[in-house]
Short mmCIF file of C-alpha atoms in Angstrom, two decimals:
data_model
loop_
_atom_site.label_atom_id
_atom_site.label_comp_id
_atom_site.label_asym_id
_atom_site.label_seq_id
_atom_site.Cartn_x
_atom_site.Cartn_y
_atom_site.Cartn_z
CA UNK Q 1 -55.83 188.78 -42.43
CA UNK Q 2 -53.29 187.24 -39.85
CA UNK Q 3 -54.10 190.28 -36.91
CA UNK Q 4 -57.84 189.43 -37.26
CA UNK Q 5 -56.84 185.66 -36.75
CA UNK Q 6 -55.03 186.36 -34.20
CA UNK Q 7 -57.28 188.35 -32.70
CA UNK Q 8 -60.50 185.01 -32.64
CA UNK Q 9 -58.21 182.97 -31.22
CA UNK Q 10 -57.26 184.74 -28.05
CA UNK Q 11 -61.32 186.09 -27.77
CA UNK Q 12 -62.47 182.10 -27.93
CA UNK Q 13 -59.77 181.38 -25.84
CA UNK Q 14 -61.16 183.87 -23.57
CA UNK Q 15 -64.56 182.83 -23.81
CA UNK Q 16 -64.13 178.83 -23.06
CA UNK Q 17 -62.29 179.57 -19.66
CA UNK Q 18 -64.83 182.31 -18.78
CA UNK Q 19 -68.22 180.02 -19.65
CA UNK Q 20 -66.70 176.75 -19.03
CA UNK Q 21 -66.41 178.18 -15.48
CA UNK Q 22 -69.94 179.93 -15.26
CA UNK Q 23 -71.43 176.73 -16.07
CA UNK Q 24 -69.98 173.87 -14.53
CA UNK Q 25 -72.14 173.03 -11.38
CA UNK Q 26 -70.58 173.72 -8.29
CA UNK Q 27 -69.39 171.10 -6.00
CA UNK Q 28 -71.47 169.56 -3.47
CA UNK Q 29 -69.62 169.16 0.21
CA UNK Q 30 -68.98 166.25 1.36
CA UNK Q 31 -71.67 164.78 4.24
CA UNK Q 32 -70.02 164.87 7.39
CA UNK Q 33 -71.73 161.45 9.73
CA UNK Q 34 -70.97 161.14 13.15
CA UNK Q 35 -71.45 157.65 15.32
CA UNK Q 36 -70.80 156.78 18.69
CA UNK Q 37 -69.16 153.77 19.97
CA UNK Q 38 -71.13 151.75 22.04
CA UNK Q 39 -69.67 152.18 25.39
CA UNK Q 40 -68.18 148.51 26.39
CA UNK Q 41 -69.95 146.37 28.62
CA UNK Q 42 -68.41 146.78 32.77
CA UNK Q 43 -65.90 144.83 33.15
CA UNK Q 44 -67.05 141.87 35.46
CA UNK Q 45 -65.46 141.83 38.68
CA UNK Q 46 -63.69 138.12 39.29
CA UNK Q 47 -61.87 137.66 42.51
CA UNK Q 48 -60.26 133.86 41.53
CA UNK Q 49 -59.58 133.69 45.88
CA UNK Q 50 -63.45 133.94 46.06
CA UNK Q 51 -64.83 130.76 46.45
CA UNK Q 52 -68.57 129.37 46.33
CA UNK Q 53 -70.23 126.84 48.67
CA UNK Q 54 -74.46 125.28 49.34
CA UNK Q 55 -75.20 124.97 52.80
CA UNK Q 56 -77.95 123.09 53.26
CA UNK Q 57 -80.79 124.12 56.25
CA UNK Q 58 -82.78 121.66 58.26
CA UNK Q 59 -84.34 123.66 61.06
CA UNK Q 60 -84.44 127.39 60.63
CA UNK Q 61 -85.44 130.23 58.28
CA UNK Q 62 -82.75 130.93 56.22
CA UNK Q 63 -83.39 134.64 56.05
CA UNK Q 64 -82.99 135.00 59.55
CA UNK Q 65 -79.65 133.57 59.07
CA UNK Q 66 -78.21 135.27 56.96
CA UNK Q 67 -78.88 138.32 59.69
CA UNK Q 68 -76.57 136.72 61.75
CA UNK Q 69 -74.48 135.44 59.65
CA UNK Q 70 -73.43 138.54 57.79
CA UNK Q 71 -71.48 139.33 60.36
CA UNK Q 72 -68.85 137.00 59.60
CA UNK Q 73 -68.47 137.36 55.77
CA UNK Q 74 -65.04 139.30 54.62
CA UNK Q 75 -67.51 142.23 53.06
CA UNK Q 76 -65.31 142.54 50.26
CA UNK Q 77 -66.29 142.60 46.35
CA UNK Q 78 -67.94 140.31 44.89
CA UNK Q 79 -68.75 138.03 48.24
CA UNK Q 80 -72.50 137.18 48.88
CA UNK Q 81 -74.70 135.57 51.50
CA UNK Q 82 -77.63 134.13 49.84
CA UNK Q 83 -80.99 132.77 51.28
CA UNK Q 84 -83.23 131.19 49.56
CA UNK Q 85 -86.59 129.90 51.63
CA UNK Q 86 -88.21 127.49 49.57
CA UNK Q 87 -84.99 125.46 48.82
CA UNK Q 88 -83.73 125.82 52.53
CA UNK Q 89 -80.62 126.74 51.63
CA UNK Q 90 -77.48 129.09 52.03
CA UNK Q 91 -75.50 130.28 49.42
CA UNK Q 92 -72.00 131.60 50.48
CA UNK Q 93 -69.29 133.34 48.36
CA UNK Q 94 -66.39 133.97 50.35
CA UNK Q 95 -62.52 133.83 51.59
CA UNK Q 96 -61.87 129.87 52.57
CA UNK Q 97 -61.45 130.81 56.48
CA UNK Q 98 -64.93 133.06 56.12
CA UNK Q 99 -66.32 129.96 54.43
CA UNK Q 100 -64.89 127.68 57.35
CA UNK Q 101 -66.25 129.94 59.80
CA UNK Q 102 -69.38 130.63 59.01
CA UNK Q 103 -70.02 126.82 58.08
CA UNK Q 104 -69.26 126.19 61.66
CA UNK Q 105 -71.70 128.99 63.07
CA UNK Q 106 -74.57 127.02 60.68
CA UNK Q 107 -73.79 124.16 62.72
CA UNK Q 108 -74.15 125.47 66.31
CA UNK Q 109 -77.36 127.50 65.00
CA UNK Q 110 -78.88 125.41 62.16
CA UNK Q 111 -80.86 123.46 65.75
CA UNK Q 112 -84.37 122.28 66.25
CA UNK Q 113 -86.07 125.38 68.29
CA UNK Q 114 -86.59 124.34 71.66
CA UNK Q 115 -90.16 123.98 72.96
CA UNK Q 116 -91.38 126.48 75.45
CA UNK Q 117 -92.37 123.91 78.59
CA UNK Q 118 -95.38 123.02 79.70
CA UNK Q 119 -96.68 124.30 82.61
CA UNK Q 120 -99.63 123.12 84.61
CA UNK Q 121 -101.83 125.43 87.65
CA UNK Q 122 -103.87 123.83 89.87
CA UNK Q 123 -105.56 126.42 91.94
CA UNK Q 124 -107.11 125.59 95.54
CA UNK Q 125 -110.47 127.66 96.77
CA UNK Q 126 -111.06 126.58 100.59
CA UNK Q 127 -113.46 127.54 102.71
CA UNK Q 128 -112.78 129.36 106.77
CA UNK Q 129 -114.78 129.83 109.72
CA UNK Q 130 -114.91 130.81 113.19
CA UNK Q 131 -118.85 129.46 113.49
CA UNK Q 132 -117.92 125.86 113.65
CA UNK Q 133 -115.47 123.12 114.14
CA UNK Q 134 -115.74 120.70 112.13
CA UNK Q 135 -113.22 119.73 109.43
CA UNK Q 136 -114.63 119.30 105.81
CA UNK Q 137 -113.20 116.38 103.92
CA UNK Q 138 -109.79 117.89 101.96
CA UNK Q 139 -107.36 116.20 99.83
CA UNK Q 140 -104.92 114.43 101.14
CA UNK Q 141 -102.73 116.43 99.29
CA UNK Q 142 -103.52 119.13 100.95
CA UNK Q 143 -103.93 118.03 104.20
CA UNK Q 144 -100.12 119.78 105.69
CA UNK Q 145 -101.64 123.04 104.58
CA UNK Q 146 -104.51 122.83 106.61
CA UNK Q 147 -102.95 122.12 109.25
CA UNK Q 148 -100.48 124.96 109.11
CA UNK Q 149 -103.64 127.59 108.01
CA UNK Q 150 -105.07 125.83 111.68
CA UNK Q 151 -101.90 126.64 113.38
CA UNK Q 152 -101.42 130.60 111.96
CA UNK Q 153 -105.11 131.11 111.49
CA UNK Q 154 -108.25 131.80 113.61
CA UNK Q 155 -110.35 130.02 111.80
CA UNK Q 156 -111.48 126.87 113.35
CA UNK Q 157 -113.41 125.08 110.41
CA UNK Q 158 -111.40 124.80 107.08
CA UNK Q 159 -114.16 123.46 104.31
CA UNK Q 160 -112.66 122.36 100.62
CA UNK Q 161 -114.53 124.13 97.96
CA UNK Q 162 -113.24 123.35 94.45
CA UNK Q 163 -109.61 122.74 92.87
CA UNK Q 164 -109.23 124.10 89.22
CA UNK Q 165 -106.28 122.67 86.54
CA UNK Q 166 -105.77 124.61 83.87
CA UNK Q 167 -102.16 124.25 81.74
CA UNK Q 168 -100.28 126.62 79.77
CA UNK Q 169 -96.85 127.47 78.00
CA UNK Q 170 -93.66 129.08 79.69
CA UNK Q 171 -94.60 132.60 78.77
CA UNK Q 172 -98.41 132.84 78.10
CA UNK Q 173 -101.71 133.69 80.13
CA UNK Q 174 -104.23 131.96 81.07
CA UNK Q 175 -107.37 133.34 82.25
CA UNK Q 176 -110.83 130.90 83.78
CA UNK Q 177 -113.89 131.06 85.17
CA UNK Q 178 -116.58 128.47 86.59
CA UNK Q 179 -119.33 128.67 89.82
CA UNK Q 180 -119.22 126.04 92.53
CA UNK Q 181 -121.67 125.37 95.74
CA UNK Q 182 -122.35 128.09 98.51
CA UNK Q 183 -119.40 128.49 100.07
CA UNK Q 184 -121.42 129.97 103.91
CA UNK Q 185 -121.47 126.84 106.06
CA UNK Q 186 -124.61 128.43 107.48
CA UNK Q 187 -126.09 129.18 103.65
CA UNK Q 188 -130.00 128.61 103.27
CA UNK Q 189 -129.40 128.64 99.91
CA UNK Q 190 -128.97 126.38 97.26
CA UNK Q 191 -127.58 129.93 94.67
CA UNK Q 192 -124.08 128.85 94.18
CA UNK Q 193 -120.82 131.42 94.07
CA UNK Q 194 -118.83 132.12 91.04
CA UNK Q 195 -114.98 132.90 90.44
CA UNK Q 196 -112.79 133.89 87.81
CA UNK Q 197 -109.16 134.41 88.01
CA UNK Q 198 -106.08 135.29 85.22
CA UNK Q 199 -102.80 134.51 85.08
CA UNK Q 200 -100.58 136.63 83.42
CA UNK Q 201 -97.13 137.20 81.92
CA UNK Q 202 -95.97 133.36 83.16
CA UNK Q 203 -91.53 133.03 83.43
CA UNK Q 204 -89.93 129.68 84.27
CA UNK Q 205 -86.52 131.04 85.13
CA UNK Q 206 -83.47 129.85 87.44
CA UNK Q 207 -82.55 131.62 90.58
CA UNK Q 208 -79.66 132.43 92.08
CA UNK Q 209 -79.65 128.69 93.63
CA UNK Q 210 -79.54 127.39 90.30
CA UNK Q 211 -83.26 125.89 90.83
CA UNK Q 212 -86.62 126.59 88.31
CA UNK Q 213 -88.65 128.32 89.40
CA UNK Q 214 -91.93 129.72 88.42
CA UNK Q 215 -92.73 133.59 87.99
CA UNK Q 216 -96.04 135.01 87.67
CA UNK Q 217 -95.99 138.17 87.09
CA UNK Q 218 -99.96 139.36 87.68
CA UNK Q 219 -102.62 136.85 89.65
CA UNK Q 220 -105.77 137.99 90.14
CA UNK Q 221 -108.72 136.39 91.75
CA UNK Q 222 -112.04 136.83 92.11
CA UNK Q 223 -115.15 135.51 93.69
CA UNK Q 224 -119.35 136.47 93.68
CA UNK Q 225 -120.93 134.88 96.49
CA UNK Q 226 -124.42 134.61 97.68
CA UNK Q 227 -125.12 136.31 101.00
CA UNK Q 228 -129.14 135.89 102.02
CA UNK Q 229 -130.82 138.54 104.37
CA UNK Q 230 -133.90 138.69 105.68
CA UNK Q 231 -136.50 140.67 105.51
CA UNK Q 232 -139.30 142.15 107.80
CA UNK Q 233 -142.25 139.77 106.71
CA UNK Q 234 -139.86 137.19 106.95
CA UNK Q 235 -138.88 136.30 103.40
CA UNK Q 236 -135.34 135.92 102.43
CA UNK Q 237 -133.43 137.76 99.89
CA UNK Q 238 -130.22 136.91 97.97
CA UNK Q 239 -127.06 139.92 97.25
CA UNK Q 240 -123.60 138.85 96.40
CA UNK Q 241 -121.25 140.49 97.51
CA UNK Q 242 -117.87 140.33 95.04
CA UNK Q 243 -114.28 140.03 96.50
CA UNK Q 244 -111.07 139.38 95.42
CA UNK Q 245 -107.05 138.57 95.35
CA UNK Q 246 -104.50 140.44 93.22
CA UNK Q 247 -100.91 140.51 93.09
CA UNK Q 248 -97.69 138.25 92.28
CA UNK Q 249 -95.49 135.45 93.33
CA UNK Q 250 -92.83 133.40 92.44
CA UNK Q 251 -93.24 129.45 93.27
CA UNK Q 252 -91.17 126.00 92.59
CA UNK Q 253 -92.33 122.87 91.50
CA UNK Q 254 -94.84 120.96 93.55
CA UNK Q 255 -94.43 123.49 96.37
CA UNK Q 256 -97.87 124.74 98.05
CA UNK Q 257 -98.31 128.42 98.67
CA UNK Q 258 -100.97 130.13 100.78
CA UNK Q 259 -101.70 132.95 98.33
CA UNK Q 260 -103.72 135.14 100.14
CA UNK Q 261 -107.71 134.93 102.25
CA UNK Q 262 -110.73 137.17 101.77
CA UNK Q 263 -112.75 137.76 103.86
CA UNK Q 264 -117.24 137.18 102.87
CA UNK Q 265 -120.19 138.09 104.49
CA UNK Q 266 -119.48 138.82 107.62
CA UNK Q 267 -115.42 138.76 109.46
CA UNK Q 268 -116.50 135.05 110.46
CA UNK Q 269 -116.15 133.40 107.17
CA UNK Q 270 -113.28 133.66 104.67
CA UNK Q 271 -112.40 132.25 101.63
CA UNK Q 272 -108.63 131.14 101.19
CA UNK Q 273 -105.87 130.50 98.12
CA UNK Q 274 -103.83 128.27 97.70
CA UNK Q 275 -101.86 127.65 94.51
CA UNK Q 276 -99.64 125.04 93.05
CA UNK Q 277 -97.63 124.42 89.85
CA UNK Q 278 -96.24 121.18 88.16
CA UNK Q 279 -93.90 121.12 84.59
CA UNK Q 280 -95.28 118.87 82.22
CA UNK Q 281 -93.02 116.71 80.49
#
């Protein structure tokens, strides 16, 4: 009897261990969560030696000024040259010695822009002929020119036709045209003559002697002159002849320059072009 009791106890012990293990649920492995820490913000560059100063720009364009001032900056990390067109300022962040240099440059550069000079040109048209001896009325300021022409040219009579006045800025050009009464003294028609002229690339400069001189790189003058011819039936017909001068020249203020002469009609008649310039204050 004791033997059976011992067997029963042994059997019960093994049954509990075997079935207990099979009945127990398997352990669930722990869920691993991986998180990435946010990247630290980049450290702001601080240089305690850098200073900031705002300059007011009164006359010039701040953006254009900064392009010139950029070469005066130390170009170190953290330095700045910031223009503001609305408030007309330039903000400088740099070392004190660089700011001082930039300030002196701004004082020199931020000045009112110099306006170009105004030049008044006077163009005079004079008719010359070998067919007469009369001296027509001419302005007093051209009498010395007529005297000079009489001593150098072979024309016997001179008549003042017209004067043209135009004002232009230094560095610019001008173009003008118009009409005038018949140029030829022997003309039997009231047909008008027509002229047009252009001045290109006008420059006011200083010559080697230190005097101001006006340079005209291109002067073009043209004129259409009416010529009367008689047909076999006795009637007159009018034809126009084109003539002109193309040149370049230099002249000083108040100086009257004979640009040249151009034959019109026959070789006995010509027009003479005289030009002068005055600087308008």
